[in-house]
Amino acid sequence: MIGDRGNKKWTSLMLPEHVERLQDFFKEEEKQIDKPILSEDQLEEIQRVLNEALEYELKVILKYYQNKQIHHVIGKIYMSNNGKMKMIMNDGIIYFTLDDIVNVELE
């Protein structure tokens, strides 16, 4: 339809809270990214740092990919019984697999 105003014509019929939620939704959609593909050298370095952190119970800065976003956390990594890794932080616990890790550094 020519001259159609798209979402603008519907916005006036929505409550401000709904408009705000839609704007937040679209901002989150923009932040979504594809999982980075790591080189063999990067994977080896991640494994080396993880082994050192696990052996000496060191804190790490971890970047992991989940829900189409990259998350940054700091804490200690432990192996859990189900083959996943567990990270204990000041504000909680997260679980992830080795495939989720994008980068890890010793703190």
XYZ file of N, CA, C and O in Angstrom, residues 63-105:
172
model
N 35.083 -15.680 28.080
C 34.105 -15.226 27.097
C 33.480 -16.473 26.508
O 34.200 -17.345 26.016
N 32.157 -16.582 26.595
C 31.486 -17.752 26.048
C 30.275 -17.336 25.221
O 29.696 -16.272 25.431
N 29.930 -18.183 24.271
C 28.843 -17.914 23.337
C 27.611 -18.695 23.774
O 27.670 -19.908 23.974
N 26.502 -17.966 23.942
C 25.257 -18.607 24.328
C 24.103 -17.698 23.922
O 24.173 -16.486 24.081
N 23.049 -18.288 23.391
C 21.856 -17.533 22.981
C 22.184 -16.398 22.011
O 21.694 -15.283 22.142
N 23.068 -16.689 21.052
C 23.457 -15.753 19.998
C 24.102 -14.478 20.526
O 24.023 -13.420 19.919
N 24.753 -14.591 21.703
C 25.479 -13.464 22.275
C 26.761 -13.974 22.918
O 26.852 -15.137 23.298
N 27.735 -13.082 23.042
C 28.975 -13.420 23.744
C 28.902 -12.780 25.123
O 28.650 -11.588 25.254
N 29.104 -13.603 26.144
C 29.029 -13.160 27.530
C 30.432 -13.145 28.126
O 31.265 -13.979 27.793
N 30.682 -12.201 29.043
C 31.963 -12.078 29.743
C 31.718 -12.320 31.226
O 30.847 -11.685 31.817
N 32.480 -13.223 31.820
C 32.367 -13.505 33.252
C 33.756 -13.729 33.845
O 34.696 -14.075 33.141
N 33.852 -13.519 35.151
C 35.101 -13.746 35.876
C 34.801 -14.672 37.045
O 33.831 -14.464 37.779
N 35.616 -15.711 37.199
C 35.420 -16.635 38.304
C 36.351 -17.822 38.197
O 37.290 -17.832 37.401
N 36.092 -18.853 39.025
C 36.878 -20.088 39.017
C 36.108 -21.176 38.301
O 34.902 -21.308 38.467
N 36.831 -21.972 37.521
C 36.222 -23.037 36.726
C 36.442 -24.378 37.415
O 37.525 -24.650 37.931
N 35.399 -25.207 37.393
C 35.473 -26.563 37.926
C 34.808 -27.499 36.933
O 33.919 -27.096 36.188
N 35.218 -28.754 36.932
C 34.555 -29.758 36.101
C 33.375 -30.317 36.890
O 33.493 -30.587 38.075
N 32.235 -30.488 36.212
C 31.094 -31.100 36.878
C 30.952 -32.541 36.396
O 31.619 -32.958 35.450
N 30.100 -33.297 37.025
C 29.974 -34.722 36.746
C 29.424 -35.038 35.361
O 29.723 -36.080 34.802
N 28.618 -34.153 34.800
C 27.974 -34.441 33.519
C 28.815 -34.033 32.309
O 28.313 -33.976 31.203
N 30.096 -33.773 32.509
C 30.969 -33.419 31.395
C 30.980 -31.937 31.083
O 31.782 -31.474 30.293
N 30.094 -31.184 31.700
C 30.092 -29.738 31.513
C 31.033 -29.102 32.523
O 31.393 -29.707 33.517
N 31.404 -27.873 32.236
C 32.226 -27.127 33.167
C 31.313 -26.221 33.980
O 30.266 -25.789 33.509
N 31.748 -25.926 35.181
C 30.984 -25.069 36.079
C 31.880 -23.904 36.452
O 33.054 -24.094 36.767
N 31.333 -22.698 36.414
C 32.091 -21.531 36.816
C 31.394 -20.885 37.993
O 30.200 -20.598 37.924
N 32.143 -20.699 39.064
C 31.597 -20.062 40.247
C 32.074 -18.618 40.278
O 33.270 -18.342 40.233
N 31.092 -17.708 40.328
C 31.371 -16.282 40.350
C 30.844 -15.716 41.656
O 30.207 -16.424 42.435
N 31.059 -14.449 41.892
C 30.545 -13.804 43.102
C 29.021 -13.823 43.150
O 28.443 -13.910 44.221
N 28.382 -13.715 41.995
C 26.926 -13.602 41.977
C 26.208 -14.845 41.459
O 25.027 -14.782 41.133
N 26.874 -15.978 41.369
C 26.176 -17.184 40.957
C 27.065 -18.209 40.285
O 28.287 -18.107 40.302
N 26.406 -19.197 39.688
C 27.082 -20.303 39.016
C 26.535 -20.420 37.608
O 25.334 -20.298 37.397
N 27.413 -20.646 36.633
C 26.975 -20.924 35.265
C 27.583 -22.246 34.821
O 28.615 -22.669 35.319
N 26.913 -22.907 33.901
C 27.397 -24.152 33.312
C 27.586 -23.924 31.822
O 26.795 -23.233 31.185
N 28.621 -24.523 31.266
C 28.903 -24.385 29.841
C 29.746 -25.567 29.395
O 30.294 -26.299 30.217
N 29.837 -25.740 28.085
C 30.684 -26.788 27.534
C 31.921 -26.148 26.927
O 31.978 -24.930 26.737
N 32.888 -26.964 26.602
C 34.114 -26.469 25.975
C 33.801 -25.792 24.641
O 34.446 -24.809 24.274
N 32.785 -26.285 23.935
C 32.408 -25.698 22.647
C 31.850 -24.289 22.780
O 31.867 -23.522 21.818
N 31.335 -23.923 23.958
C 30.774 -22.593 24.173
C 31.843 -21.516 24.322
O 31.593 -20.351 24.122
N 33.057 -21.918 24.687
C 34.108 -20.953 25.017
C 34.651 -20.298 23.754
O 34.998 -20.951 22.788
N 34.736 -18.976 23.803
C 35.298 -18.183 22.706
C 36.706 -17.729 23.054
O 37.586 -17.695 22.211
N 36.932 -17.388 24.338
C 38.254 -16.972 24.779
C 38.332 -17.129 26.297
O 37.326 -17.013 26.988
N 39.523 -17.380 26.803
C 39.731 -17.464 28.247
C 41.133 -16.937 28.553
O 42.077 -17.199 27.821
N 41.219 -16.150 29.626
C 42.502 -15.599 30.066
C 42.592 -15.733 31.576
O 41.585 -15.662 32.269
